[in-house]
Amino acid sequence: MVPLETIQHSSLPGFDVTIMFLQIGLQSVLESHCLPISRVLTTGKLQVQHLFWEPVVRHRYNMSHPMKLVPYTPRSDAAGELVLAEVRRRRQREFRHLCRLTVLGRLNSCWGRVDHSRILGKLPGQMLATSQGVPLLVRRPSLEDYVLLMKRGPTISYPKDIKAMLLLMDIHPGDTVLESGSGSGAMSLFLSRAVGPQGRVISYEIRQDHHALAKKNYRLWRDAWVIGHVEEWPDNVDFIKQDILTAAEDMKSVTFDAVALDMLDPQTALPIVYPNLKQGGVCAVYLANITQVIDLLQGIRTSKLPLLCEQIIELIQREWLIKPVRKKDSRLAPRVEAQQNVDEEPQQDEEYLVQEQAVIGGSEGDESLSEHVGSVPYIARPYPWQVGHTGEKCLDRTFIILNFV
Ligand SMILES: C[S@@+](CC[C@H](N)C(=O)[O-])C[C@H]1O[C@@H](n2cnc3c(N)ncnc32)[C@H](O)[C@@H]1O
């Protein structure tokens, strides 16, 4: 079992604000309590029991309501709950699959199969062995998981960027937000959650196929959500199939707290939308390259729009590998105290293994029981890849924060 203190801000050099997220079985518990957990940065060989967390979390955060631990519920039709199945080895995901649970369904992969009936009735966050004996982590997808794995038409706004945009737009529950275009519906879903049941999102999309897909992705998420949660996902997004450039008249009576634009030539939409943005309100514009950023700023300047460019941001997200150093025989390496002024040949016989061990079914055995804090050296380095759109080699997506002044 893991004490809550394990999840903490790290003080390793090179980290900005980094939060470790212990993945196995905890996501839905932590999310349902709004704990400040962000990314999966490391996993461990953890045996976590949900019930252990309830008194700890409730005591620490002074929560009076009961935990919302809803097991996977059987449904005979195809509209069951969403389940995310993952195979992880060497601290990386080798397989990730999102599907809907049905009584007769079966999850097939080259790691073996798992009948849905084995998942139904269980709490999410379980390890199940496939028919080939490979451990499969089965859990409820977070909104970020869903958005990354749902069917896509146009490119989505990437969740790492959406989360920052929501903060910078200062969106609160109860707000009214304008979005254009709906695209695949990724941004719409995050906006829907941010404004909550009292708020409203109005999302314009010019293309019929994208409009239909955004609506479908939104509906699928809501339908699956209500099966596995106590409260409903708000039905607060109005998807409108219309060119935003022709929507000035329709929007006349609405004042927006914020505007999110992710479309070609957003500078053409600004003169239409800014009169409905509240004074001091924020418009976030998501752009694919620097040429578009320049075009946008030039459009604002030449049209003399009362919009102040507050920030132009490219978000870089690095994930880190942190693991104990192991010897070649896979035993944990002991910490060696630094010695000063000692000329010594480097040891030839005890090479340390820097290859990663499998997360699941590793060979630590009982040795970890005798381990005490600080006795084992750790490797800590960023992974060589970055989270972002696959196409961009030098520049990821950029967003601009405009203030209506
Ligand atoms: C990159 S996608 C948006 C993706 C969306 N943010 C998401 O997260 O799924 C851009 C969308 O803007 C739409 N679009 C372009 N011009 C538009 C306009 N004038 N009015 C409404 N939608 C428009 C496109 O059809 C496309 O679906």
CSV table of C-alpha atoms and ligand atoms in Angstrom, one decimal:
chain,number,residue,atom,x,y,z
A,1,MET,CA,0.0,0.0,0.0
A,2,VAL,CA,1.1,3.5,-0.7
A,3,PRO,CA,0.9,6.4,1.7
A,4,LEU,CA,-0.7,9.6,0.3
A,5,GLU,CA,2.6,11.4,0.9
A,6,THR,CA,4.0,9.4,-2.0
A,7,ILE,CA,2.1,11.7,-4.3
A,8,GLN,CA,3.8,15.0,-3.9
A,9,HIS,CA,5.7,17.7,-5.6
A,10,SER,CA,9.1,16.5,-6.5
A,11,SER,CA,12.2,18.5,-5.6
A,12,LEU,CA,14.4,16.8,-8.2
A,13,PRO,CA,16.5,19.4,-10.1
A,14,GLY,CA,15.1,20.0,-13.6
A,15,PHE,CA,11.5,19.6,-12.5
A,16,ASP,CA,9.1,22.5,-12.7
A,17,VAL,CA,6.0,21.5,-10.9
A,18,THR,CA,5.9,17.8,-11.3
A,19,ILE,CA,3.4,15.5,-9.8
A,20,MET,CA,3.7,11.8,-9.7
A,21,PHE,CA,0.7,9.8,-10.6
A,22,LEU,CA,0.6,6.3,-9.3
A,23,GLN,CA,-1.5,4.7,-12.0
A,24,ILE,CA,-2.6,1.4,-10.8
A,25,GLY,CA,-6.1,1.4,-9.7
A,26,LEU,CA,-6.2,4.9,-8.3
A,27,GLN,CA,-7.2,7.2,-11.1
A,28,SER,CA,-10.9,7.2,-10.6
A,29,VAL,CA,-10.6,7.5,-6.9
A,30,LEU,CA,-8.3,10.5,-7.1
A,31,GLU,CA,-10.2,12.2,-9.9
A,32,SER,CA,-13.4,11.8,-8.1
A,33,HIS,CA,-11.9,13.8,-5.2
A,34,CYS,CA,-10.3,16.5,-7.4
A,35,LEU,CA,-6.9,15.7,-6.0
A,36,PRO,CA,-4.3,17.8,-7.9
A,37,ILE,CA,-2.9,14.9,-9.9
A,38,SER,CA,-1.8,15.6,-13.5
A,39,ARG,CA,0.2,13.1,-15.5
A,40,VAL,CA,1.4,9.6,-15.5
A,41,LEU,CA,5.0,10.1,-14.9
A,42,THR,CA,6.0,7.0,-13.2
A,43,THR,CA,4.5,3.7,-12.1
A,44,GLY,CA,5.6,1.2,-9.6
A,45,LYS,CA,4.8,-2.3,-8.7
A,46,LEU,CA,2.1,-1.3,-6.3
A,47,GLN,CA,-0.6,-3.4,-4.7
A,48,VAL,CA,-3.2,-0.8,-3.9
A,49,GLN,CA,-6.6,-1.5,-2.4
A,50,HIS,CA,-9.2,1.1,-3.0
A,51,LEU,CA,-10.6,0.8,0.5
A,52,PHE,CA,-7.3,1.8,2.0
A,53,TRP,CA,-7.7,5.2,0.4
A,54,GLU,CA,-11.1,6.1,1.6
A,55,PRO,CA,-10.3,6.9,5.2
A,56,VAL,CA,-7.0,8.5,4.3
A,57,VAL,CA,-8.5,10.7,1.5
A,58,ARG,CA,-11.6,11.6,3.5
A,59,HIS,CA,-9.6,12.4,6.6
A,60,ARG,CA,-7.0,14.5,4.8
A,61,TYR,CA,-9.5,16.4,2.7
A,62,ASN,CA,-12.3,16.5,5.2
A,63,MET,CA,-14.8,15.0,2.9
A,64,SER,CA,-18.1,13.9,4.3
A,65,HIS,CA,-19.7,12.3,1.3
A,66,PRO,CA,-19.1,8.6,0.6
A,67,MET,CA,-16.7,7.4,-2.0
A,68,LYS,CA,-18.2,7.0,-5.4
A,69,LEU,CA,-16.9,3.5,-6.1
A,70,VAL,CA,-19.2,2.2,-8.7
A,71,PRO,CA,-18.3,-1.2,-10.2
A,72,TYR,CA,-18.6,-1.9,-13.9
A,73,THR,CA,-22.3,-2.4,-14.5
A,74,PRO,CA,-23.6,-5.1,-16.9
A,75,ARG,CA,-25.5,-3.9,-19.9
A,76,SER,CA,-26.9,-6.3,-22.5
A,77,ASP,CA,-26.8,-3.8,-25.4
A,78,ALA,CA,-23.7,-2.3,-27.1
A,79,ALA,CA,-24.1,1.0,-25.1
A,80,GLY,CA,-22.1,-0.1,-22.1
A,81,GLU,CA,-19.6,1.7,-20.0
A,82,LEU,CA,-16.2,2.7,-21.4
A,83,VAL,CA,-13.2,0.7,-20.3
A,84,LEU,CA,-9.6,1.4,-21.0
A,85,ALA,CA,-7.3,-1.7,-21.2
A,86,GLU,CA,-3.6,-1.3,-21.2
A,87,VAL,CA,-0.5,-3.6,-21.3
A,88,ARG,CA,2.5,-2.0,-19.8
A,89,ARG,CA,6.0,-3.3,-19.9
A,90,ARG,CA,9.3,-1.6,-19.2
A,91,ARG,CA,7.3,1.3,-17.9
A,92,GLN,CA,5.8,2.0,-21.2
A,93,ARG,CA,2.4,1.3,-22.6
A,94,GLU,CA,2.6,-1.3,-25.3
A,95,PHE,CA,-1.1,-1.7,-25.9
A,96,ARG,CA,-4.0,0.7,-25.2
A,97,HIS,CA,-7.5,0.0,-26.2
A,98,LEU,CA,-10.8,1.8,-25.4
A,99,CYS,CA,-14.0,-0.2,-25.8
A,100,ARG,CA,-17.5,-0.4,-24.4
A,101,LEU,CA,-18.4,-3.2,-22.1
A,102,THR,CA,-21.2,-5.6,-23.0
A,103,VAL,CA,-22.2,-8.9,-21.4
A,104,LEU,CA,-21.1,-11.0,-24.4
A,105,GLY,CA,-18.2,-8.8,-25.5
A,106,ARG,CA,-14.6,-9.8,-25.7
A,107,LEU,CA,-11.4,-7.8,-25.8
A,108,ASN,CA,-9.0,-9.3,-28.3
A,109,SER,CA,-5.4,-8.3,-28.7
A,110,CYS,CA,-2.1,-9.9,-29.7
A,111,TRP,CA,-1.5,-10.3,-25.9
A,112,GLY,CA,-4.5,-12.6,-25.6
A,113,ARG,CA,-8.2,-12.0,-25.0
A,114,VAL,CA,-10.3,-11.1,-22.0
A,115,ASP,CA,-14.1,-11.6,-21.9
A,116,HIS,CA,-16.0,-8.6,-20.8
A,117,SER,CA,-17.9,-10.8,-18.3
A,118,ARG,CA,-14.7,-11.0,-16.2
A,119,ILE,CA,-14.6,-7.2,-15.9
A,120,LEU,CA,-18.3,-6.6,-15.2
A,121,GLY,CA,-19.2,-6.3,-11.6
A,122,LYS,CA,-15.6,-5.4,-10.6
A,123,LEU,CA,-14.3,-2.1,-9.5
A,124,PRO,CA,-12.1,-0.3,-12.1
A,125,GLY,CA,-8.4,-0.3,-11.6
A,126,GLN,CA,-7.9,-4.1,-11.8
A,127,MET,CA,-5.1,-6.2,-13.2
A,128,LEU,CA,-6.5,-9.1,-15.2
A,129,ALA,CA,-4.6,-11.8,-16.9
A,130,THR,CA,-5.3,-12.3,-20.6
A,131,SER,CA,-5.7,-15.8,-22.1
A,132,GLN,CA,-2.0,-15.7,-22.7
A,133,GLY,CA,-1.3,-14.8,-19.1
A,134,VAL,CA,-0.3,-11.2,-19.8
A,135,PRO,CA,-1.4,-8.7,-17.1
A,136,LEU,CA,-3.9,-6.2,-18.4
A,137,LEU,CA,-4.7,-3.0,-16.5
A,138,VAL,CA,-8.4,-2.3,-16.8
A,139,ARG,CA,-9.7,1.1,-15.7
A,140,ARG,CA,-12.2,3.8,-16.5
A,141,PRO,CA,-10.7,6.3,-19.0
A,142,SER,CA,-10.2,9.9,-17.9
A,143,LEU,CA,-11.5,12.6,-20.1
A,144,GLU,CA,-8.0,13.0,-21.5
A,145,ASP,CA,-7.7,9.3,-22.3
A,146,TYR,CA,-11.1,9.4,-24.0
A,147,VAL,CA,-10.3,12.5,-26.1
A,148,LEU,CA,-7.0,11.0,-27.2
A,149,LEU,CA,-8.6,7.7,-28.2
A,150,MET,CA,-12.0,8.7,-29.5
A,151,LYS,CA,-12.7,8.8,-33.2
A,152,ARG,CA,-11.2,11.8,-34.9
A,153,GLY,CA,-12.1,13.8,-37.9
A,154,PRO,CA,-10.0,17.0,-37.8
A,155,THR,CA,-7.0,17.2,-35.5
A,156,ILE,CA,-8.1,17.8,-31.9
A,157,SER,CA,-6.9,20.5,-29.6
A,158,TYR,CA,-4.4,18.6,-27.5
A,159,PRO,CA,-5.4,18.0,-23.9
A,160,LYS,CA,-2.1,19.4,-22.5
A,161,ASP,CA,-2.9,22.7,-24.3
A,162,ILE,CA,-6.6,22.6,-23.5
A,163,LYS,CA,-5.9,22.4,-19.8
A,164,ALA,CA,-3.7,25.5,-19.9
A,165,MET,CA,-6.1,27.3,-22.1
A,166,LEU,CA,-9.0,26.7,-19.7
A,167,LEU,CA,-6.9,28.2,-16.8
A,168,LEU,CA,-5.8,31.2,-18.9
A,169,MET,CA,-9.4,31.8,-20.1
A,170,ASP,CA,-10.3,31.7,-16.4
A,171,ILE,CA,-13.4,29.6,-17.0
A,172,HIS,CA,-15.6,29.0,-14.0
A,173,PRO,CA,-18.7,26.9,-13.4
A,174,GLY,CA,-21.7,28.7,-14.7
A,175,ASP,CA,-19.8,30.6,-17.5
A,176,THR,CA,-21.0,30.9,-21.0
A,177,VAL,CA,-18.3,30.1,-23.6
A,178,LEU,CA,-18.2,30.3,-27.3
A,179,GLU,CA,-16.3,27.8,-29.3
A,180,SER,CA,-15.4,27.5,-33.1
A,181,GLY,CA,-15.0,25.1,-34.7
A,182,SER,CA,-16.3,22.0,-32.9
A,183,GLY,CA,-14.0,19.7,-34.9
A,184,SER,CA,-13.9,16.3,-33.3
A,185,GLY,CA,-15.4,17.7,-30.0
A,186,ALA,CA,-12.3,17.4,-27.8
A,187,MET,CA,-12.3,21.0,-26.7
A,188,SER,CA,-16.1,21.0,-26.4
A,189,LEU,CA,-15.9,18.1,-23.8
A,190,PHE,CA,-13.3,19.9,-21.7
A,191,LEU,CA,-15.3,23.2,-21.9
A,192,SER,CA,-18.5,21.3,-20.9
A,193,ARG,CA,-16.8,20.0,-17.8
A,194,ALA,CA,-15.3,23.4,-16.9
A,195,VAL,CA,-18.6,25.4,-17.1
A,196,GLY,CA,-20.6,22.6,-15.3
A,197,PRO,CA,-24.3,22.1,-15.2
A,198,GLN,CA,-25.1,25.8,-14.6
A,199,GLY,CA,-22.9,26.9,-17.6
A,200,ARG,CA,-23.2,26.7,-21.3
A,201,VAL,CA,-21.0,26.1,-24.3
A,202,ILE,CA,-22.0,27.2,-27.8
A,203,SER,CA,-20.0,25.5,-30.4
A,204,TYR,CA,-20.1,26.4,-34.1
A,205,GLU,CA,-18.9,24.1,-36.9
A,206,ILE,CA,-19.1,24.8,-40.6
A,207,ARG,CA,-18.8,21.2,-41.8
A,208,GLN,CA,-21.7,18.7,-41.5
A,209,ASP,CA,-19.4,15.7,-41.0
A,210,HIS,CA,-17.4,17.4,-38.2
A,211,HIS,CA,-20.5,18.7,-36.6
A,212,ALA,CA,-22.0,15.2,-36.5
A,213,LEU,CA,-18.8,13.7,-35.2
A,214,ALA,CA,-18.4,16.2,-32.4
A,215,LYS,CA,-22.0,15.6,-31.3
A,216,LYS,CA,-21.4,11.8,-31.5
A,217,ASN,CA,-18.2,11.9,-29.4
A,218,TYR,CA,-19.9,14.1,-26.8
A,219,ARG,CA,-23.0,11.8,-26.6
A,220,LEU,CA,-20.8,8.6,-26.3
A,221,TRP,CA,-18.9,10.1,-23.4
A,222,ARG,CA,-22.1,11.3,-21.6
A,223,ASP,CA,-23.8,8.0,-22.1
A,224,ALA,CA,-20.9,6.0,-20.8
A,225,TRP,CA,-20.3,8.4,-17.9
A,226,VAL,CA,-23.8,8.1,-16.5
A,227,ILE,CA,-23.5,4.3,-16.2
A,228,GLY,CA,-20.4,4.5,-14.0
A,229,HIS,CA,-20.9,7.6,-12.0
A,230,VAL,CA,-23.4,8.8,-9.4
A,231,GLU,CA,-24.0,12.1,-11.1
A,232,GLU,CA,-24.8,12.8,-14.7
A,233,TRP,CA,-22.4,14.6,-17.1
A,234,PRO,CA,-24.0,18.0,-17.9
A,235,ASP,CA,-25.9,18.4,-21.1
A,236,ASN,CA,-24.6,21.9,-21.6
A,237,VAL,CA,-23.1,22.1,-25.2
A,238,ASP,CA,-25.2,23.5,-28.1
A,239,PHE,CA,-23.5,22.2,-31.2
A,240,ILE,CA,-24.6,24.5,-34.1
A,241,LYS,CA,-23.8,23.6,-37.7
A,242,GLN,CA,-23.1,27.0,-39.1
A,243,ASP,CA,-20.3,29.2,-40.3
A,244,ILE,CA,-19.2,31.4,-37.4
A,245,LEU,CA,-18.8,34.3,-39.8
A,246,THR,CA,-22.5,34.3,-40.4
A,247,ALA,CA,-23.5,34.0,-36.7
A,248,ALA,CA,-23.3,37.6,-35.6
A,249,GLU,CA,-27.1,38.1,-35.6
A,250,ASP,CA,-27.8,34.8,-33.7
A,251,MET,CA,-25.3,35.6,-31.0
A,252,LYS,CA,-26.5,39.2,-30.5
A,253,SER,CA,-28.4,38.5,-27.2
A,254,VAL,CA,-25.6,36.4,-25.6
A,255,THR,CA,-22.6,37.7,-23.6
A,256,PHE,CA,-19.7,35.3,-23.5
A,257,ASP,CA,-17.3,35.0,-20.5
A,258,ALA,CA,-14.7,33.5,-22.8
A,259,VAL,CA,-14.1,32.5,-26.5
A,260,ALA,CA,-12.1,29.5,-27.8
A,261,LEU,CA,-11.2,29.5,-31.5
A,262,ASP,CA,-9.5,26.6,-33.2
A,263,MET,CA,-10.2,27.1,-36.9
A,264,LEU,CA,-8.5,28.3,-40.1
A,265,ASP,CA,-8.1,32.1,-40.3
A,266,PRO,CA,-9.4,32.9,-36.9
A,267,GLN,CA,-8.7,36.6,-37.5
A,268,THR,CA,-11.8,36.6,-39.8
A,269,ALA,CA,-14.0,35.4,-36.9
A,270,LEU,CA,-12.7,37.9,-34.3
A,271,PRO,CA,-14.7,41.0,-35.6
A,272,ILE,CA,-17.8,38.8,-35.3
A,273,VAL,CA,-17.2,37.4,-31.8
A,274,TYR,CA,-15.5,40.1,-29.9
A,275,PRO,CA,-18.6,42.4,-29.6
A,276,ASN,CA,-20.2,39.6,-27.6
A,277,LEU,CA,-17.2,38.9,-25.3
A,278,LYS,CA,-17.6,40.6,-21.9
A,279,GLN,CA,-15.3,43.5,-21.2
A,280,GLY,CA,-12.0,42.0,-19.8
A,281,GLY,CA,-13.0,38.6,-21.2
A,282,VAL,CA,-10.4,36.3,-22.7
A,283,CYS,CA,-10.3,34.8,-26.2
A,284,ALA,CA,-7.9,31.9,-26.7
A,285,VAL,CA,-6.9,31.1,-30.2
A,286,TYR,CA,-5.3,27.7,-31.0
A,287,LEU,CA,-2.9,27.7,-34.0
A,288,ALA,CA,-0.8,25.2,-35.9
A,289,ASN,CA,2.2,27.3,-36.8
A,290,ILE,CA,3.9,30.6,-36.4
A,291,THR,CA,2.8,31.9,-39.8
A,292,GLN,CA,-0.8,31.7,-38.6
A,293,VAL,CA,0.2,33.5,-35.4
A,294,ILE,CA,1.7,36.3,-37.4
A,295,ASP,CA,-1.4,36.5,-39.7
A,296,LEU,CA,-3.7,36.6,-36.6
A,297,LEU,CA,-1.7,39.5,-35.0
A,298,GLN,CA,-1.6,41.4,-38.2
A,299,GLY,CA,-5.4,40.9,-38.6
A,300,ILE,CA,-6.0,42.3,-35.2
A,301,ARG,CA,-3.6,45.3,-35.9
A,302,THR,CA,-5.0,46.2,-39.3
A,303,SER,CA,-8.6,45.8,-38.2
A,304,LYS,CA,-7.9,47.9,-35.0
A,305,LEU,CA,-9.7,45.4,-32.9
A,306,PRO,CA,-9.8,46.2,-29.2
A,307,LEU,CA,-7.9,43.0,-28.3
A,308,LEU,CA,-4.7,42.9,-26.4
A,309,CYS,CA,-2.3,40.1,-27.1
A,310,GLU,CA,-1.5,38.9,-23.6
A,311,GLN,CA,0.6,35.8,-24.2
A,312,ILE,CA,1.8,33.5,-27.1
A,313,ILE,CA,2.5,30.1,-25.7
A,314,GLU,CA,3.9,26.8,-26.8
A,315,LEU,CA,3.6,24.2,-24.1
A,316,ILE,CA,6.3,21.6,-23.9
A,317,GLN,CA,5.5,18.6,-21.7
A,318,ARG,CA,8.3,16.3,-20.8
A,319,GLU,CA,7.8,13.0,-19.1
A,320,TRP,CA,10.4,11.6,-16.8
A,321,LEU,CA,11.8,8.1,-16.2
A,322,ILE,CA,12.6,7.5,-12.5
A,323,LYS,CA,13.6,4.0,-11.4
A,324,PRO,CA,16.0,2.4,-9.0
A,325,VAL,CA,19.5,1.4,-10.3
A,326,ARG,CA,19.9,-2.3,-10.7
A,327,LYS,CA,22.8,-4.6,-11.0
A,328,LYS,CA,23.2,-7.0,-14.0
A,329,ASP,CA,21.6,-9.8,-12.0
A,330,SER,CA,18.6,-7.4,-11.5
A,331,ARG,CA,19.1,-7.0,-7.7
A,332,LEU,CA,18.9,-3.4,-6.5
A,333,ALA,CA,22.2,-1.6,-6.4
A,334,PRO,CA,23.4,-0.3,-3.0
A,335,ARG,CA,24.0,3.4,-2.6
A,336,VAL,CA,27.8,4.1,-2.6
A,337,GLU,CA,29.0,7.0,-0.5
A,338,ALA,CA,31.1,9.5,-2.4
A,339,GLN,CA,34.7,9.4,-1.4
A,340,GLN,CA,37.0,12.4,-1.8
A,341,ASN,CA,40.6,12.2,-3.1
A,342,VAL,CA,40.7,8.5,-3.6
A,343,ASP,CA,42.3,7.4,-6.8
A,344,GLU,CA,40.6,4.2,-7.6
A,345,GLU,CA,40.1,2.1,-10.7
A,346,PRO,CA,36.5,1.9,-11.7
A,347,GLN,CA,35.0,-1.4,-10.8
A,348,GLN,CA,34.8,-3.8,-13.7
A,349,ASP,CA,32.9,-6.6,-12.2
A,350,GLU,CA,29.8,-4.9,-10.9
A,351,GLU,CA,28.2,-3.2,-13.9
A,352,TYR,CA,24.9,-1.6,-13.2
A,353,LEU,CA,22.0,-2.4,-15.4
A,354,VAL,CA,20.4,0.7,-16.7
A,355,GLN,CA,17.8,-1.1,-18.7
A,356,GLU,CA,14.3,-0.8,-17.4
A,357,GLN,CA,12.6,-3.5,-15.5
A,358,ALA,CA,9.1,-4.7,-16.4
A,359,VAL,CA,6.6,-2.8,-14.2
A,360,ILE,CA,4.5,-5.9,-13.9
A,361,GLY,CA,5.9,-9.1,-12.7
A,362,GLY,CA,9.3,-7.6,-12.0
A,363,SER,CA,11.9,-9.6,-10.0
A,364,GLU,CA,12.1,-7.5,-6.8
A,365,GLY,CA,10.6,-10.2,-4.7
A,366,ASP,CA,11.0,-9.7,-1.0
A,367,GLU,CA,14.1,-7.5,-1.3
A,368,SER,CA,11.9,-4.4,-1.5
A,369,LEU,CA,10.6,-5.2,2.0
A,370,SER,CA,14.0,-4.7,3.6
A,371,GLU,CA,14.7,-1.5,1.6
A,372,HIS,CA,14.6,1.7,3.5
A,373,VAL,CA,14.3,5.3,2.3
A,374,GLY,CA,17.6,6.6,0.8
A,375,SER,CA,19.3,3.2,0.6
A,376,VAL,CA,18.9,2.7,-3.2
A,377,PRO,CA,20.2,5.1,-5.9
A,378,TYR,CA,17.8,6.2,-8.6
A,379,ILE,CA,18.1,7.0,-12.2
A,380,ALA,CA,16.2,10.2,-13.1
A,381,ARG,CA,16.1,11.5,-16.6
A,382,PRO,CA,13.5,12.8,-19.0
A,383,TYR,CA,12.3,10.5,-21.8
A,384,PRO,CA,13.7,11.6,-25.2
A,385,TRP,CA,10.3,12.2,-26.7
A,386,GLN,CA,7.8,14.9,-26.0
A,387,VAL,CA,4.0,14.9,-25.7
A,388,GLY,CA,2.4,16.7,-28.6
A,389,HIS,CA,1.2,16.6,-32.1
A,390,THR,CA,3.1,14.0,-34.1
A,391,GLY,CA,3.6,16.1,-37.1
A,392,GLU,CA,5.5,18.9,-35.5
A,393,LYS,CA,9.3,18.5,-35.3
A,394,CYS,CA,10.3,21.9,-34.2
A,395,LEU,CA,7.1,23.7,-33.1
A,396,ASP,CA,4.1,22.2,-31.3
A,397,ARG,CA,0.7,23.9,-31.4
A,398,THR,CA,0.7,27.4,-30.1
A,399,PHE,CA,-2.1,29.3,-28.5
A,400,ILE,CA,-2.6,33.0,-28.1
A,401,ILE,CA,-4.4,34.6,-25.2
A,402,LEU,CA,-6.2,37.8,-26.2
A,403,ASN,CA,-7.8,40.2,-23.8
A,404,PHE,CA,-10.9,42.3,-24.7
A,405,VAL,CA,-10.0,45.8,-23.5
B,1,LIG,C1,-8.9,21.8,-35.9
B,1,LIG,S1,-10.6,21.6,-36.0
B,1,LIG,C2,-11.1,22.0,-34.3
B,1,LIG,C3,-10.8,20.8,-33.4
B,1,LIG,C4,-11.5,21.0,-32.1
B,1,LIG,N1,-10.9,22.1,-31.3
B,1,LIG,C5,-11.3,19.7,-31.2
B,1,LIG,O1,-10.7,19.8,-30.2
B,1,LIG,O2,-11.8,18.7,-31.6
B,1,LIG,C6,-11.0,23.1,-36.8
B,1,LIG,C7,-12.5,23.0,-37.2
B,1,LIG,O3,-12.9,24.4,-37.5
B,1,LIG,C8,-13.9,24.3,-38.5
B,1,LIG,N2,-14.1,25.6,-39.1
B,1,LIG,C9,-13.3,26.2,-40.0
B,1,LIG,N3,-13.8,27.4,-40.3
B,1,LIG,C10,-14.9,27.5,-39.7
B,1,LIG,C11,-15.9,28.6,-39.6
B,1,LIG,N4,-15.8,29.7,-40.4
B,1,LIG,N5,-17.0,28.4,-38.8
B,1,LIG,C12,-17.1,27.3,-38.1
B,1,LIG,N6,-16.2,26.3,-38.1
B,1,LIG,C13,-15.2,26.4,-38.9
B,1,LIG,C14,-13.4,23.2,-39.4
B,1,LIG,O4,-14.4,22.6,-40.2
B,1,LIG,C15,-12.8,22.2,-38.4
B,1,LIG,O5,-13.8,21.2,-38.1
